[in-house]
Coordinates of C-alpha atoms and ligand atoms in Angstrom, one line a residue:
Chain A
M20 CA 88.8 111.2 70.8
S21 CA 88.7 111.9 74.5
L22 CA 92.1 110.7 75.8
Y23 CA 91.6 112.6 79.0
Q24 CA 88.3 110.9 79.8
L25 CA 89.8 107.5 78.8
S26 CA 92.8 108.1 81.0
K27 CA 90.6 109.2 83.9
V28 CA 88.8 105.9 83.9
L29 CA 92.1 104.1 84.3
Y30 CA 93.3 106.6 87.0
V31 CA 90.1 106.0 89.1
L32 CA 90.3 102.2 88.5
N33 CA 94.0 102.3 89.6
R34 CA 93.4 103.9 93.0
D35 CA 89.8 103.2 94.1
D36 CA 88.8 99.8 95.5
A37 CA 85.1 100.5 95.0
A38 CA 85.7 101.3 91.3
K39 CA 87.7 98.0 91.0
R40 CA 84.8 96.1 92.5
L41 CA 82.3 97.7 90.1
W42 CA 84.6 97.0 87.2
Q43 CA 84.7 93.3 88.1
A44 CA 81.0 93.1 88.6
E45 CA 79.6 95.4 85.9
P46 CA 82.3 97.0 83.8
A47 CA 79.9 98.8 81.4
S48 CA 78.3 100.7 84.3
L49 CA 81.6 102.0 85.6
L50 CA 82.1 103.6 82.2
E51 CA 78.7 105.4 82.2
G52 CA 80.0 108.5 83.9
Y53 CA 82.7 109.1 81.3
D54 CA 82.5 110.8 77.9
L55 CA 84.1 108.1 75.7
T56 CA 84.0 107.3 72.1
D57 CA 82.8 103.8 71.0
E58 CA 86.3 102.9 70.2
E59 CA 87.6 103.8 73.6
R60 CA 84.7 102.1 75.4
T61 CA 85.2 98.9 73.4
A62 CA 89.0 99.0 74.0
L63 CA 88.4 99.1 77.7
L64 CA 85.6 96.5 77.8
E65 CA 87.7 94.1 75.6
H66 CA 90.9 94.7 77.5
D67 CA 92.4 95.8 74.2
I68 CA 95.8 96.8 75.6
G69 CA 97.3 97.4 72.2
L70 CA 94.6 99.8 71.2
L71 CA 94.6 101.6 74.6
Y72 CA 98.4 102.0 74.1
V73 CA 98.0 103.4 70.6
L74 CA 95.3 105.8 71.7
G75 CA 97.9 107.4 73.9
V76 CA 97.1 106.1 77.4
N77 CA 100.0 106.8 79.7
G78 CA 102.0 103.6 80.2
Q79 CA 102.0 103.9 84.0
I80 CA 98.2 103.5 84.3
L81 CA 98.0 101.1 81.4
M82 CA 100.6 98.9 83.1
H83 CA 98.4 98.8 86.2
F84 CA 95.2 98.2 84.1
A85 CA 97.0 95.2 82.4
A86 CA 97.9 93.8 85.8
L87 CA 94.3 94.2 87.0
C88 CA 93.2 92.3 83.9
G89 CA 95.6 89.5 84.9
I90 CA 97.9 90.0 82.0
A91 CA 101.5 88.9 82.7
W92 CA 104.4 91.2 82.1
A93 CA 105.7 89.5 78.9
D94 CA 102.2 89.5 77.4
Y95 CA 101.7 93.1 78.3
I96 CA 104.8 94.1 76.3
R97 CA 103.7 91.8 73.4
L98 CA 100.1 93.2 73.3
M99 CA 101.4 96.8 73.0
R100 CA 103.7 95.8 70.1
E101 CA 100.8 94.0 68.4
G102 CA 98.7 97.1 69.0
V103 CA 101.2 99.2 67.1
E104 CA 101.4 96.6 64.3
K105 CA 97.6 96.5 64.0
Y106 CA 96.6 100.1 64.6
G107 CA 99.7 102.1 63.7
P108 CA 101.9 104.4 65.8
V109 CA 100.9 105.8 69.2
R110 CA 98.7 108.8 68.5
A111 CA 99.2 110.9 71.5
G112 CA 101.1 111.3 74.8
L113 CA 104.7 110.5 75.8
Y114 CA 104.8 106.7 75.6
A115 CA 105.5 106.2 71.9
M116 CA 107.3 103.0 70.9
T117 CA 110.9 103.7 69.7
T118 CA 112.1 100.2 69.3
Q119 CA 111.5 97.7 66.4
F120 CA 108.5 95.3 66.3
N121 CA 110.6 92.2 67.0
E122 CA 113.0 93.8 69.4
R123 CA 112.9 92.1 72.8
V124 CA 114.6 94.9 74.8
A125 CA 114.7 93.1 78.1
G126 CA 114.4 89.6 76.7
V127 CA 110.6 89.6 76.9
Chain B
M14 CA 117.4 119.8 114.0
S15 CA 118.6 119.5 110.4
L16 CA 118.9 117.4 107.3
V17 CA 120.9 114.3 108.5
Y18 CA 120.9 112.2 105.4
C19 CA 120.4 112.9 101.7
G20 CA 120.4 110.2 99.0
V21 CA 118.8 108.9 95.8
C22 CA 117.6 105.5 94.7
S23 CA 115.6 103.9 91.9
H24 CA 111.9 103.0 92.3
A25 CA 111.0 101.0 89.2
P26 CA 108.2 98.5 89.9
G27 CA 110.2 95.7 88.2
I28 CA 112.8 95.9 91.1
T29 CA 110.3 93.9 93.2
S30 CA 107.7 92.6 90.8
R31 CA 110.2 91.0 88.4
A32 CA 112.9 90.1 90.9
E33 CA 113.0 86.4 89.9
M34 CA 113.5 87.3 86.2
A35 CA 116.7 89.2 86.9
D36 CA 120.2 87.9 86.8
P37 CA 121.1 87.4 90.5
A38 CA 124.7 88.5 89.7
L39 CA 123.3 92.0 88.9
R40 CA 120.3 92.0 91.2
D41 CA 121.8 90.9 94.5
P42 CA 124.6 93.6 94.6
F43 CA 121.8 96.2 93.9
Y44 CA 119.7 94.9 96.7
A45 CA 122.9 94.9 98.9
A46 CA 123.5 98.6 98.0
L47 CA 119.9 99.4 99.1
E48 CA 120.5 97.5 102.3
N49 CA 123.6 99.6 102.8
Q50 CA 121.6 102.7 102.2
R51 CA 119.1 101.6 104.8
Q52 CA 121.8 101.2 107.3
E53 CA 123.3 104.6 106.5
I54 CA 119.8 106.2 107.0
M55 CA 119.2 104.3 110.3
A56 CA 122.6 105.3 111.6
T57 CA 121.6 109.0 111.4
K58 CA 118.6 108.2 113.7
P59 CA 116.1 110.1 111.7
D60 CA 112.8 111.3 113.3
A61 CA 111.3 111.3 109.8
L62 CA 112.1 110.2 106.3
M63 CA 111.1 112.6 103.5
I64 CA 110.8 110.6 100.3
V65 CA 110.6 112.6 97.1
A66 CA 109.1 110.6 94.3
A67 CA 107.8 111.1 90.9
E68 CA 104.5 109.4 91.3
H69 CA 102.5 107.8 88.5
F70 CA 98.9 109.0 88.9
A71 CA 98.2 107.4 92.3
N72 CA 97.0 110.7 93.8
F73 CA 97.6 113.5 91.3
F74 CA 96.0 113.7 87.9
M75 CA 95.4 116.1 85.1
N76 CA 92.2 117.3 86.7
N77 CA 94.4 119.3 89.2
M78 CA 98.1 118.6 88.9
P79 CA 100.5 120.1 91.3
A80 CA 104.1 120.6 90.3
Y81 CA 105.1 119.9 93.9
A82 CA 103.2 118.3 96.7
V83 CA 104.0 117.4 100.3
G84 CA 102.1 115.0 102.6
M85 CA 100.6 116.2 105.8
G86 CA 98.6 113.0 106.6
E87 CA 98.3 111.0 109.8
S88 CA 99.1 107.8 107.9
Y89 CA 99.5 106.6 104.3
T90 CA 98.6 103.3 102.7
G91 CA 100.3 101.6 99.8
P92 CA 101.1 100.2 97.4
I93 CA 98.0 101.0 95.3
E94 CA 99.2 98.4 92.9
D95 CA 98.0 94.8 93.6
P96 CA 100.5 93.8 96.3
D97 CA 100.8 90.3 94.6
W98 CA 101.7 92.0 91.3
L99 CA 104.2 94.4 92.8
K100 CA 105.4 91.8 95.4
V101 CA 105.4 94.5 98.1
P102 CA 103.0 93.9 101.0
L103 CA 100.4 96.4 101.8
R104 CA 101.3 98.7 104.7
T105 CA 100.1 101.7 106.6
A106 CA 103.0 104.0 107.2
K107 CA 103.0 106.6 109.9
G108 CA 102.8 110.3 109.0
N109 CA 103.3 113.4 111.0
P110 CA 100.8 116.2 110.2
D111 CA 102.4 118.7 112.6
L112 CA 105.9 118.2 111.1
G113 CA 104.5 118.2 107.6
R114 CA 102.7 121.5 108.3
R115 CA 105.9 123.1 109.6
L116 CA 107.9 121.9 106.7
V117 CA 105.4 123.1 104.1
A118 CA 105.1 126.5 105.8
E119 CA 108.9 127.0 105.4
M120 CA 109.0 125.7 101.8
L121 CA 106.2 128.1 100.8
E122 CA 108.6 131.0 101.4
T123 CA 110.1 130.2 98.0
V124 CA 108.1 127.4 96.3
D125 CA 104.3 127.2 96.0
V126 CA 103.9 123.6 97.1
A127 CA 100.6 121.9 97.3
Y128 CA 99.9 119.8 100.4
A129 CA 97.8 116.7 100.8
E130 CA 96.4 115.1 103.9
E131 CA 95.5 112.1 101.9
W132 CA 98.0 110.2 99.9
Q133 CA 98.3 106.6 98.7
F134 CA 101.7 105.3 97.9
D135 CA 102.5 103.8 94.5
H136 CA 105.7 102.0 93.5
G137 CA 107.5 105.3 93.5
I138 CA 107.5 105.3 97.3
S139 CA 106.5 101.7 98.1
V140 CA 109.4 100.1 96.3
P141 CA 112.1 102.2 98.1
L142 CA 110.4 101.8 101.4
H143 CA 110.3 98.0 101.0
F144 CA 114.1 98.1 101.1
L145 CA 114.8 101.2 103.2
D146 CA 112.2 100.7 105.9
P147 CA 111.3 97.0 105.7
N148 CA 109.8 96.9 109.2
N149 CA 107.7 100.0 108.7
E150 CA 109.3 101.8 111.6
L151 CA 109.9 105.3 110.2
T152 CA 107.7 108.3 110.1
I153 CA 107.2 109.2 106.5
I154 CA 106.7 112.6 104.8
P155 CA 105.9 111.9 101.2
V156 CA 106.8 114.4 98.6
N157 CA 106.0 114.5 94.9
I158 CA 107.3 116.2 91.8
N159 CA 105.1 115.9 88.7
C160 CA 107.3 114.1 86.1
Q161 CA 104.4 112.4 84.2
G162 CA 101.9 115.0 83.0
P163 CA 103.4 117.9 81.0
P164 CA 103.8 120.8 81.3
L165 CA 106.4 119.8 83.8
T166 CA 108.2 122.0 86.3
P167 CA 111.5 123.4 84.9
L168 CA 114.7 121.8 86.2
H169 CA 115.8 125.0 87.8
R170 CA 112.6 125.0 89.9
A171 CA 113.4 121.4 91.0
W172 CA 116.7 122.8 92.2
T173 CA 114.9 125.6 94.0
F174 CA 112.6 123.1 95.5
G175 CA 115.6 121.1 96.8
E176 CA 116.9 124.3 98.5
A177 CA 113.5 124.8 100.0
I178 CA 113.5 121.3 101.4
R179 CA 116.9 121.9 102.9
R180 CA 115.9 125.1 104.5
A181 CA 112.7 123.5 105.9
A182 CA 114.6 120.5 107.3
D183 CA 117.1 122.8 108.9
S184 CA 114.3 124.9 110.5
V185 CA 112.6 122.1 112.5
P186 CA 113.9 120.4 115.7
E187 CA 113.4 116.9 114.2
R188 CA 116.2 115.0 112.4
I189 CA 115.2 114.6 108.7
A190 CA 116.5 112.1 106.3
L191 CA 115.8 112.7 102.6
V192 CA 115.7 110.1 99.8
C193 CA 114.8 111.2 96.3
T194 CA 113.7 108.4 93.9
G195 CA 113.5 108.1 90.2
G196 CA 115.1 106.7 87.2
I197 CA 117.8 108.2 85.1
S198 CA 117.2 107.2 81.4
H199 CA 114.4 104.7 81.0
W200 CA 111.3 104.0 78.8
P201 CA 109.1 102.3 81.4
A202 CA 105.8 100.6 80.8
T203 CA 106.1 100.7 77.0
P204 CA 107.3 98.1 74.5
D205 CA 110.7 99.8 75.0
S206 CA 110.8 98.7 78.6
G207 CA 114.4 97.7 79.4
K208 CA 115.9 100.2 77.0
I209 CA 118.6 102.2 79.0
N210 CA 121.0 104.8 77.6
E211 CA 123.9 103.9 79.8
A212 CA 126.2 106.6 78.3
W213 CA 123.7 109.3 79.0
D214 CA 123.2 107.9 82.5
R215 CA 126.9 107.9 83.2
E216 CA 127.2 111.5 82.0
F217 CA 124.3 112.6 84.2
I218 CA 125.9 110.8 87.2
T219 CA 129.2 112.6 86.5
R220 CA 127.3 115.9 86.7
W221 CA 125.4 114.8 89.8
E222 CA 128.4 113.6 91.7
A223 CA 130.2 116.9 91.0
N224 CA 127.0 118.7 92.0
D225 CA 127.5 120.8 88.9
R226 CA 124.3 122.8 89.0
A227 CA 124.7 124.4 85.6
A228 CA 125.5 121.1 83.9
M229 CA 122.5 119.4 85.5
L230 CA 120.1 122.2 84.6
S231 CA 121.3 122.4 81.0
Y232 CA 119.2 119.5 79.7
T233 CA 116.0 120.5 77.8
D234 CA 113.0 118.3 78.1
A235 CA 113.1 117.7 74.4
E236 CA 116.7 116.4 74.7
T237 CA 115.8 114.3 77.7
Y238 CA 112.8 112.8 76.0
R239 CA 114.9 111.9 72.9
D240 CA 118.0 110.6 74.7
A241 CA 116.6 109.3 78.0
G242 CA 112.9 108.6 77.4
Q243 CA 109.9 109.9 79.2
G244 CA 111.3 108.2 82.3
G245 CA 114.3 110.6 82.1
F246 CA 112.0 113.4 83.2
E247 CA 112.5 111.9 86.7
I248 CA 116.0 113.5 86.9
R249 CA 114.1 116.2 88.6
T250 CA 114.2 114.2 91.8
F251 CA 118.0 113.7 91.5
I252 CA 118.4 117.5 91.0
T253 CA 116.3 118.2 94.1
A254 CA 118.5 115.9 96.1
A255 CA 121.7 117.6 94.8
A256 CA 120.3 121.0 95.8
A257 CA 119.1 119.8 99.2
G258 CA 122.5 118.2 100.1
G259 CA 124.6 120.8 98.5
G260 CA 127.9 118.8 98.6
K261 CA 129.4 116.2 96.3
G262 CA 127.6 113.1 95.3
D263 CA 128.6 109.5 95.6
V264 CA 126.9 106.9 93.4
Q265 CA 127.5 103.8 95.4
F266 CA 125.8 101.5 92.9
F267 CA 124.8 101.8 89.2
A268 CA 124.1 99.0 86.8
P269 CA 121.6 98.8 83.9
I270 CA 119.2 95.9 84.7
P271 CA 116.9 95.7 81.7
I272 CA 114.3 93.5 83.2
F273 CA 113.9 96.1 86.0
A274 CA 113.5 98.7 83.1
V275 CA 116.1 101.1 84.5
G276 CA 119.8 101.7 85.3
C277 CA 119.5 100.8 89.0
T278 CA 121.1 103.5 91.1
V279 CA 121.9 104.1 94.8
G280 CA 123.7 107.2 95.9
R281 CA 124.1 109.7 98.6
I282 CA 125.1 113.3 98.6
E283 CA 127.2 115.1 101.1
I284 CA 125.3 117.5 103.4
A285 CA 127.3 120.7 102.9
Ligands
FE2_18 FE1 108.9 106.4 88.0

């Protein structure tokens, strides 16, 4: 697992317009410069928010990635919960889930 | 000339991006408190607004993470978030490299701050500016405290940093307003988003209003993480404000607004 590399992709995507354009046009080629596992690469290419969350991506950059993928706020929250249900607890980082699966903390 | 204003406010992206999902009875008094803060700042006729945020990987990342950074750019753009998502229009804010350089030079006497001539604003600065400088009139000196990528700077260093900001502001001929932004307890950008430990927040506010240095510095990061979430690490910005102002605090607005993912706060601290 290379959480640093995975996070770095999202950091670059978050702040660099050229990287965003490349991502829209040829997402796989953006990832070429990063040392990612197959699981990480697939999670990015498939916009698997739940898996990215479980892998330990910091929520701040994950939130922006979800927005870039056109995922609405309520769906973003739901996808993270479903990720924990499917893949188990968050494996690294500070953004673990502390509430229950069906808990809608802010009503979404 | 000196520090002319010292305050704190929240910066959560939901404050603008999820505005229409919030209960107007909670939201509108919060927006009014921010408008009041804007008027208080403008009444001090600041030559520059220093805005201390805890940014979220817009500029600083684990390849080279400064504990403290100060902007010395000619100008700054933001938000880096999609403006339609954040619901904050893109702006180019004026900087002042010469002033930034003088402030940094004085701060370096006691704190090893990094400086940056390039800086993109994320919601940590863009959301407060949307309310506090809606017409993009002010000269901005952005400042960052790393509250995202541990190891984090100890709380007592955030206090020392606030003292350094105060000394720097008092050492330049310009009139400096200071706003420090962050959450108290919150669990942003997770499935827990909207969770707020109101009792913990009120206890922190009591310590902050009393400007009780020892009580504010007594939290360990493990306790903060457990009781106030990873967002709670942003109390560093509040501690910096308390040290810079030096007097008693006055929280003019506080209300948990779950859809904004934070106990929304507006306060000022007496310049003593
Ligand atoms: Fe924040």
